[in-house]
């Protein structure tokens, strides 16, 4: 049973390269927009300016696994 789980993870289909590139571009765009939000919008989201800027500085490929699908 554990062997089947390991094999299924190893052989899971990855999205095509172009789809991954588009997803990384979208993430970079979202992070840039986050950095441009004003203080009121950041307050509504419950994050600080420092948190928003730190997130905006992250690389597009630096995304949590659950975001990648």
PDB file of N, CA and C in Angstrom:
ATOM      1  N   UNK A   1       0.822  -1.186   0.000  1.00  0.00           N
ATOM      2  CA  UNK A   1       0.000   0.000   0.000  1.00  0.00           C
ATOM      3  C   UNK A   1       0.875   1.261   0.000  1.00  0.00           C
ATOM      4  N   UNK A   2       1.879   1.338   0.854  1.00  0.00           N
ATOM      5  CA  UNK A   2       2.764   2.502   0.873  1.00  0.00           C
ATOM      6  C   UNK A   2       3.526   2.584  -0.444  1.00  0.00           C
ATOM      7  N   UNK A   3       3.935   1.428  -0.968  1.00  0.00           N
ATOM      8  CA  UNK A   3       4.635   1.406  -2.244  1.00  0.00           C
ATOM      9  C   UNK A   3       3.764   2.008  -3.351  1.00  0.00           C
ATOM     10  N   UNK A   4       2.472   1.685  -3.343  1.00  0.00           N
ATOM     11  CA  UNK A   4       1.548   2.241  -4.346  1.00  0.00           C
ATOM     12  C   UNK A   4       1.442   3.752  -4.216  1.00  0.00           C
ATOM     13  N   UNK A   5       1.418   4.246  -2.982  1.00  0.00           N
ATOM     14  CA  UNK A   5       1.332   5.684  -2.752  1.00  0.00           C
ATOM     15  C   UNK A   5       2.591   6.381  -3.277  1.00  0.00           C
ATOM     16  N   UNK A   6       3.752   5.810  -2.997  1.00  0.00           N
ATOM     17  CA  UNK A   6       5.003   6.395  -3.466  1.00  0.00           C
ATOM     18  C   UNK A   6       5.046   6.389  -4.986  1.00  0.00           C
ATOM     19  N   UNK A   7       4.655   5.302  -5.596  1.00  0.00           N
ATOM     20  CA  UNK A   7       4.658   5.218  -7.055  1.00  0.00           C
ATOM     21  C   UNK A   7       3.688   6.213  -7.673  1.00  0.00           C
ATOM     22  N   UNK A   8       2.515   6.374  -7.064  1.00  0.00           N
ATOM     23  CA  UNK A   8       1.547   7.304  -7.633  1.00  0.00           C
ATOM     24  C   UNK A   8       2.055   8.740  -7.563  1.00  0.00           C
ATOM     25  N   UNK A   9       2.778   9.086  -6.524  1.00  0.00           N
ATOM     26  CA  UNK A   9       3.350  10.431  -6.427  1.00  0.00           C
ATOM     27  C   UNK A   9       4.457  10.624  -7.461  1.00  0.00           C
ATOM     28  N   UNK A  10       5.243   9.599  -7.648  1.00  0.00           N
ATOM     29  CA  UNK A  10       6.369   9.690  -8.567  1.00  0.00           C
ATOM     30  C   UNK A  10       5.902   9.790 -10.015  1.00  0.00           C
ATOM     31  N   UNK A  11       4.820   9.146 -10.355  1.00  0.00           N
ATOM     32  CA  UNK A  11       4.355   9.092 -11.735  1.00  0.00           C
ATOM     33  C   UNK A  11       3.200  10.054 -12.012  1.00  0.00           C
ATOM     34  N   UNK A  12       2.973  10.964 -11.102  1.00  0.00           N
ATOM     35  CA  UNK A  12       1.904  11.936 -11.294  1.00  0.00           C
ATOM     36  C   UNK A  12       2.260  12.837 -12.473  1.00  0.00           C
ATOM     37  N   UNK A  13       1.296  13.072 -13.318  1.00  0.00           N
ATOM     38  CA  UNK A  13       1.535  13.910 -14.495  1.00  0.00           C
ATOM     39  C   UNK A  13       1.760  15.358 -14.073  1.00  0.00           C
ATOM     40  N   UNK A  14       2.779  15.968 -14.659  1.00  0.00           N
ATOM     41  CA  UNK A  14       3.063  17.379 -14.407  1.00  0.00           C
ATOM     42  C   UNK A  14       2.412  18.205 -15.507  1.00  0.00           C
ATOM     43  N   UNK A  15       2.012  19.421 -15.189  1.00  0.00           N
ATOM     44  CA  UNK A  15       1.454  20.283 -16.239  1.00  0.00           C
ATOM     45  C   UNK A  15       2.516  20.557 -17.302  1.00  0.00           C
ATOM     46  N   UNK A  16       2.092  20.793 -18.516  1.00  0.00           N
ATOM     47  CA  UNK A  16       3.055  21.112 -19.578  1.00  0.00           C
ATOM     48  C   UNK A  16       3.877  22.357 -19.225  1.00  0.00           C
ATOM     49  N   UNK A  17       5.035  22.447 -19.825  1.00  0.00           N
ATOM     50  CA  UNK A  17       5.962  23.547 -19.538  1.00  0.00           C
ATOM     51  C   UNK A  17       5.312  24.909 -19.760  1.00  0.00           C
ATOM     52  N   UNK A  18       4.614  25.077 -20.847  1.00  0.00           N
ATOM     53  CA  UNK A  18       3.989  26.363 -21.142  1.00  0.00           C
ATOM     54  C   UNK A  18       2.968  26.746 -20.071  1.00  0.00           C
ATOM     55  N   UNK A  19       2.213  25.787 -19.591  1.00  0.00           N
ATOM     56  CA  UNK A  19       1.232  26.052 -18.529  1.00  0.00           C
ATOM     57  C   UNK A  19       1.932  26.487 -17.246  1.00  0.00           C
ATOM     58  N   UNK A  20       3.048  25.839 -16.933  1.00  0.00           N
ATOM     59  CA  UNK A  20       3.796  26.228 -15.723  1.00  0.00           C
ATOM     60  C   UNK A  20       4.374  27.622 -15.867  1.00  0.00           C
ATOM     61  N   UNK A  21       4.864  27.963 -17.059  1.00  0.00           N
ATOM     62  CA  UNK A  21       5.403  29.310 -17.286  1.00  0.00           C
ATOM     63  C   UNK A  21       4.318  30.372 -17.150  1.00  0.00           C
ATOM     64  N   UNK A  22       3.138  30.096 -17.704  1.00  0.00           N
ATOM     65  CA  UNK A  22       2.025  31.036 -17.559  1.00  0.00           C
ATOM     66  C   UNK A  22       1.625  31.186 -16.098  1.00  0.00           C
ATOM     67  N   UNK A  23       1.628  30.096 -15.356  1.00  0.00           N
ATOM     68  CA  UNK A  23       1.275  30.149 -13.934  1.00  0.00           C
ATOM     69  C   UNK A  23       2.302  30.970 -13.154  1.00  0.00           C
ATOM     70  N   UNK A  24       3.588  30.802 -13.476  1.00  0.00           N
ATOM     71  CA  UNK A  24       4.619  31.589 -12.794  1.00  0.00           C
ATOM     72  C   UNK A  24       4.508  33.068 -13.146  1.00  0.00           C
ATOM     73  N   UNK A  25       4.179  33.363 -14.387  1.00  0.00           N
ATOM     74  CA  UNK A  25       4.002  34.763 -14.792  1.00  0.00           C
ATOM     75  C   UNK A  25       2.816  35.372 -14.065  1.00  0.00           C
ATOM     76  N   UNK A  26       1.740  34.616 -13.927  1.00  0.00           N
ATOM     77  CA  UNK A  26       0.557  35.109 -13.208  1.00  0.00           C
ATOM     78  C   UNK A  26       0.888  35.354 -11.742  1.00  0.00           C
ATOM     79  N   UNK A  27       1.650  34.458 -11.138  1.00  0.00           N
ATOM     80  CA  UNK A  27       2.034  34.627  -9.735  1.00  0.00           C
ATOM     81  C   UNK A  27       2.914  35.864  -9.561  1.00  0.00           C
ATOM     82  N   UNK A  28       3.847  36.078 -10.466  1.00  0.00           N
ATOM     83  CA  UNK A  28       4.701  37.267 -10.397  1.00  0.00           C
ATOM     84  C   UNK A  28       3.863  38.535 -10.528  1.00  0.00           C
ATOM     85  N   UNK A  29       2.895  38.518 -11.424  1.00  0.00           N
ATOM     86  CA  UNK A  29       2.011  39.670 -11.617  1.00  0.00           C
ATOM     87  C   UNK A  29       1.183  39.944 -10.351  1.00  0.00           C
ATOM     88  N   UNK A  30       0.661  38.891  -9.740  1.00  0.00           N
ATOM     89  CA  UNK A  30      -0.125  39.041  -8.512  1.00  0.00           C
ATOM     90  C   UNK A  30       0.728  39.596  -7.377  1.00  0.00           C
ATOM     91  N   UNK A  31       1.954  39.137  -7.290  1.00  0.00           N
ATOM     92  CA  UNK A  31       2.843  39.620  -6.239  1.00  0.00           C
ATOM     93  C   UNK A  31       3.206  41.084  -6.456  1.00  0.00           C
ATOM     94  N   UNK A  32       3.396  41.500  -7.704  1.00  0.00           N
ATOM     95  CA  UNK A  32       3.654  42.924  -7.979  1.00  0.00           C
ATOM     96  C   UNK A  32       2.453  43.766  -7.574  1.00  0.00           C
ATOM     97  N   UNK A  33       1.252  43.304  -7.886  1.00  0.00           N
ATOM     98  CA  UNK A  33       0.039  44.038  -7.527  1.00  0.00           C
ATOM     99  C   UNK A  33      -0.119  44.120  -6.014  1.00  0.00           C
ATOM    100  N   UNK A  34       0.238  43.066  -5.314  1.00  0.00           N
ATOM    101  CA  UNK A  34       0.171  43.073  -3.860  1.00  0.00           C
ATOM    102  C   UNK A  34       1.052  44.175  -3.291  1.00  0.00           C
ATOM    103  N   UNK A  35       2.231  44.341  -3.855  1.00  0.00           N
ATOM    104  CA  UNK A  35       3.159  45.373  -3.375  1.00  0.00           C
ATOM    105  C   UNK A  35       2.628  46.775  -3.650  1.00  0.00           C
ATOM    106  N   UNK A  36       1.729  46.913  -4.630  1.00  0.00           N
ATOM    107  CA  UNK A  36       1.192  48.222  -4.996  1.00  0.00           C
ATOM    108  C   UNK A  36      -0.047  48.622  -4.186  1.00  0.00           C
ATOM    109  N   UNK A  37      -0.586  47.715  -3.388  1.00  0.00           N
ATOM    110  CA  UNK A  37      -1.799  48.027  -2.623  1.00  0.00           C
ATOM    111  C   UNK A  37      -1.532  49.112  -1.587  1.00  0.00           C
ATOM    112  N   UNK A  38      -2.553  49.910  -1.323  1.00  0.00           N
ATOM    113  CA  UNK A  38      -2.407  50.945  -0.301  1.00  0.00           C
ATOM    114  C   UNK A  38      -2.608  50.341   1.091  1.00  0.00           C
ATOM    115  N   UNK A  39      -2.341  51.155   2.094  1.00  0.00           N
ATOM    116  CA  UNK A  39      -2.403  50.679   3.485  1.00  0.00           C
ATOM    117  C   UNK A  39      -3.787  50.169   3.860  1.00  0.00           C
ATOM    118  N   UNK A  40      -4.836  50.817   3.385  1.00  0.00           N
ATOM    119  CA  UNK A  40      -6.200  50.401   3.721  1.00  0.00           C
ATOM    120  C   UNK A  40      -6.492  49.009   3.154  1.00  0.00           C
ATOM    121  N   UNK A  41      -6.088  48.765   1.925  1.00  0.00           N
ATOM    122  CA  UNK A  41      -6.314  47.450   1.311  1.00  0.00           C
ATOM    123  C   UNK A  41      -5.515  46.371   2.036  1.00  0.00           C
ATOM    124  N   UNK A  42      -4.280  46.694   2.397  1.00  0.00           N
ATOM    125  CA  UNK A  42      -3.467  45.727   3.143  1.00  0.00           C
ATOM    126  C   UNK A  42      -4.083  45.429   4.503  1.00  0.00           C
ATOM    127  N   UNK A  43      -4.603  46.444   5.148  1.00  0.00           N
ATOM    128  CA  UNK A  43      -5.281  46.252   6.434  1.00  0.00           C
ATOM    129  C   UNK A  43      -6.485  45.337   6.270  1.00  0.00           C
ATOM    130  N   UNK A  44      -7.252  45.534   5.184  1.00  0.00           N
ATOM    131  CA  UNK A  44      -8.410  44.676   4.910  1.00  0.00           C
ATOM    132  C   UNK A  44      -7.996  43.219   4.736  1.00  0.00           C
ATOM    133  N   UNK A  45      -6.831  43.011   4.150  1.00  0.00           N
ATOM    134  CA  UNK A  45      -6.324  41.653   3.950  1.00  0.00           C
ATOM    135  C   UNK A  45      -5.672  41.084   5.205  1.00  0.00           C
ATOM    136  N   UNK A  46      -5.369  41.958   6.148  1.00  0.00           N
ATOM    137  CA  UNK A  46      -4.753  41.516   7.395  1.00  0.00           C
ATOM    138  C   UNK A  46      -3.259  41.278   7.290  1.00  0.00           C
ATOM    139  N   UNK A  47      -2.601  41.994   6.365  1.00  0.00           N
ATOM    140  CA  UNK A  47      -1.153  41.853   6.252  1.00  0.00           C
ATOM    141  C   UNK A  47      -0.494  43.223   6.329  1.00  0.00           C
ATOM    142  N   UNK A  48       0.743  43.223   6.748  1.00  0.00           N
ATOM    143  CA  UNK A  48       1.480  44.477   6.887  1.00  0.00           C
ATOM    144  C   UNK A  48       2.167  44.824   5.576  1.00  0.00           C
ATOM    145  N   UNK A  49       2.636  46.048   5.475  1.00  0.00           N
ATOM    146  CA  UNK A  49       3.402  46.482   4.304  1.00  0.00           C
ATOM    147  C   UNK A  49       4.666  45.627   4.161  1.00  0.00           C
ATOM    148  N   UNK A  50       5.319  45.335   5.294  1.00  0.00           N
ATOM    149  CA  UNK A  50       6.539  44.514   5.260  1.00  0.00           C
ATOM    150  C   UNK A  50       6.242  43.111   4.723  1.00  0.00           C
ATOM    151  N   UNK A  51       5.116  42.527   5.147  1.00  0.00           N
ATOM    152  CA  UNK A  51       4.739  41.203   4.650  1.00  0.00           C
ATOM    153  C   UNK A  51       4.461  41.241   3.149  1.00  0.00           C
ATOM    154  N   UNK A  52       3.758  42.274   2.696  1.00  0.00           N
ATOM    155  CA  UNK A  52       3.439  42.405   1.273  1.00  0.00           C
ATOM    156  C   UNK A  52       4.707  42.552   0.439  1.00  0.00           C
ATOM    157  N   UNK A  53       5.642  43.355   0.916  1.00  0.00           N
ATOM    158  CA  UNK A  53       6.891  43.546   0.178  1.00  0.00           C
ATOM    159  C   UNK A  53       7.747  42.282   0.178  1.00  0.00           C
ATOM    160  N   UNK A  54       7.746  41.571   1.308  1.00  0.00           N
ATOM    161  CA  UNK A  54       8.496  40.316   1.373  1.00  0.00           C
ATOM    162  C   UNK A  54       7.907  39.302   0.391  1.00  0.00           C
ATOM    163  N   UNK A  55       6.597  39.224   0.309  1.00  0.00           N
ATOM    164  CA  UNK A  55       5.954  38.310  -0.640  1.00  0.00           C
ATOM    165  C   UNK A  55       6.250  38.737  -2.079  1.00  0.00           C
ATOM    166  N   UNK A  56       6.242  40.021  -2.331  1.00  0.00           N
ATOM    167  CA  UNK A  56       6.488  40.528  -3.683  1.00  0.00           C
ATOM    168  C   UNK A  56       7.917  40.247  -4.144  1.00  0.00           C
ATOM    169  N   UNK A  57       8.842  40.145  -3.207  1.00  0.00           N
ATOM    170  CA  UNK A  57      10.247  39.882  -3.563  1.00  0.00           C
ATOM    171  C   UNK A  57      10.524  38.413  -3.865  1.00  0.00           C
ATOM    172  N   UNK A  58       9.592  37.531  -3.522  1.00  0.00           N
ATOM    173  CA  UNK A  58       9.812  36.101  -3.761  1.00  0.00           C
ATOM    174  C   UNK A  58       9.842  35.808  -5.257  1.00  0.00           C
ATOM    175  N   UNK A  59      10.568  34.803  -5.642  1.00  0.00           N
ATOM    176  CA  UNK A  59      10.687  34.391  -7.041  1.00  0.00           C
ATOM    177  C   UNK A  59       9.410  33.684  -7.490  1.00  0.00           C
ATOM    178  N   UNK A  60       9.076  33.764  -8.769  1.00  0.00           N
ATOM    179  CA  UNK A  60       7.840  33.135  -9.265  1.00  0.00           C
ATOM    180  C   UNK A  60       7.786  31.625  -9.034  1.00  0.00           C
ATOM    181  N   UNK A  61       8.914  30.948  -9.029  1.00  0.00           N
ATOM    182  CA  UNK A  61       8.904  29.510  -8.824  1.00  0.00           C
ATOM    183  C   UNK A  61       8.851  29.147  -7.341  1.00  0.00           C
ATOM    184  N   UNK A  62       8.927  30.159  -6.478  1.00  0.00           N
ATOM    185  CA  UNK A  62       8.873  29.948  -5.033  1.00  0.00           C
ATOM    186  C   UNK A  62       7.420  30.063  -4.572  1.00  0.00           C
ATOM    187  N   UNK A  63       6.659  28.995  -4.821  1.00  0.00           N
ATOM    188  CA  UNK A  63       5.249  28.975  -4.445  1.00  0.00           C
ATOM    189  C   UNK A  63       4.977  27.694  -3.662  1.00  0.00           C
ATOM    190  N   UNK A  64       4.069  27.753  -2.684  1.00  0.00           N
ATOM    191  CA  UNK A  64       3.731  26.534  -1.945  1.00  0.00           C
ATOM    192  C   UNK A  64       3.206  25.447  -2.887  1.00  0.00           C
ATOM    193  N   UNK A  65       3.440  24.219  -2.532  1.00  0.00           N
ATOM    194  CA  UNK A  65       3.032  23.086  -3.367  1.00  0.00           C
ATOM    195  C   UNK A  65       1.528  23.108  -3.650  1.00  0.00           C
ATOM    196  N   UNK A  66       0.713  23.463  -2.634  1.00  0.00           N
ATOM    197  CA  UNK A  66      -0.743  23.424  -2.840  1.00  0.00           C
ATOM    198  C   UNK A  66      -1.209  24.511  -3.811  1.00  0.00           C
ATOM    199  N   UNK A  67      -0.388  25.505  -4.114  1.00  0.00           N
ATOM    200  CA  UNK A  67      -0.733  26.505  -5.129  1.00  0.00           C
ATOM    201  C   UNK A  67      -0.479  25.979  -6.532  1.00  0.00           C
ATOM    202  N   UNK A  68       0.418  25.005  -6.624  1.00  0.00           N
ATOM    203  CA  UNK A  68       0.845  24.526  -7.940  1.00  0.00           C
ATOM    204  C   UNK A  68      -0.090  23.477  -8.528  1.00  0.00           C
ATOM    205  N   UNK A  69      -1.014  22.995  -7.739  1.00  0.00           N
ATOM    206  CA  UNK A  69      -1.998  22.039  -8.273  1.00  0.00           C
ATOM    207  C   UNK A  69      -1.634  20.637  -8.267  1.00  0.00           C
TER     208      UNK A  69
END
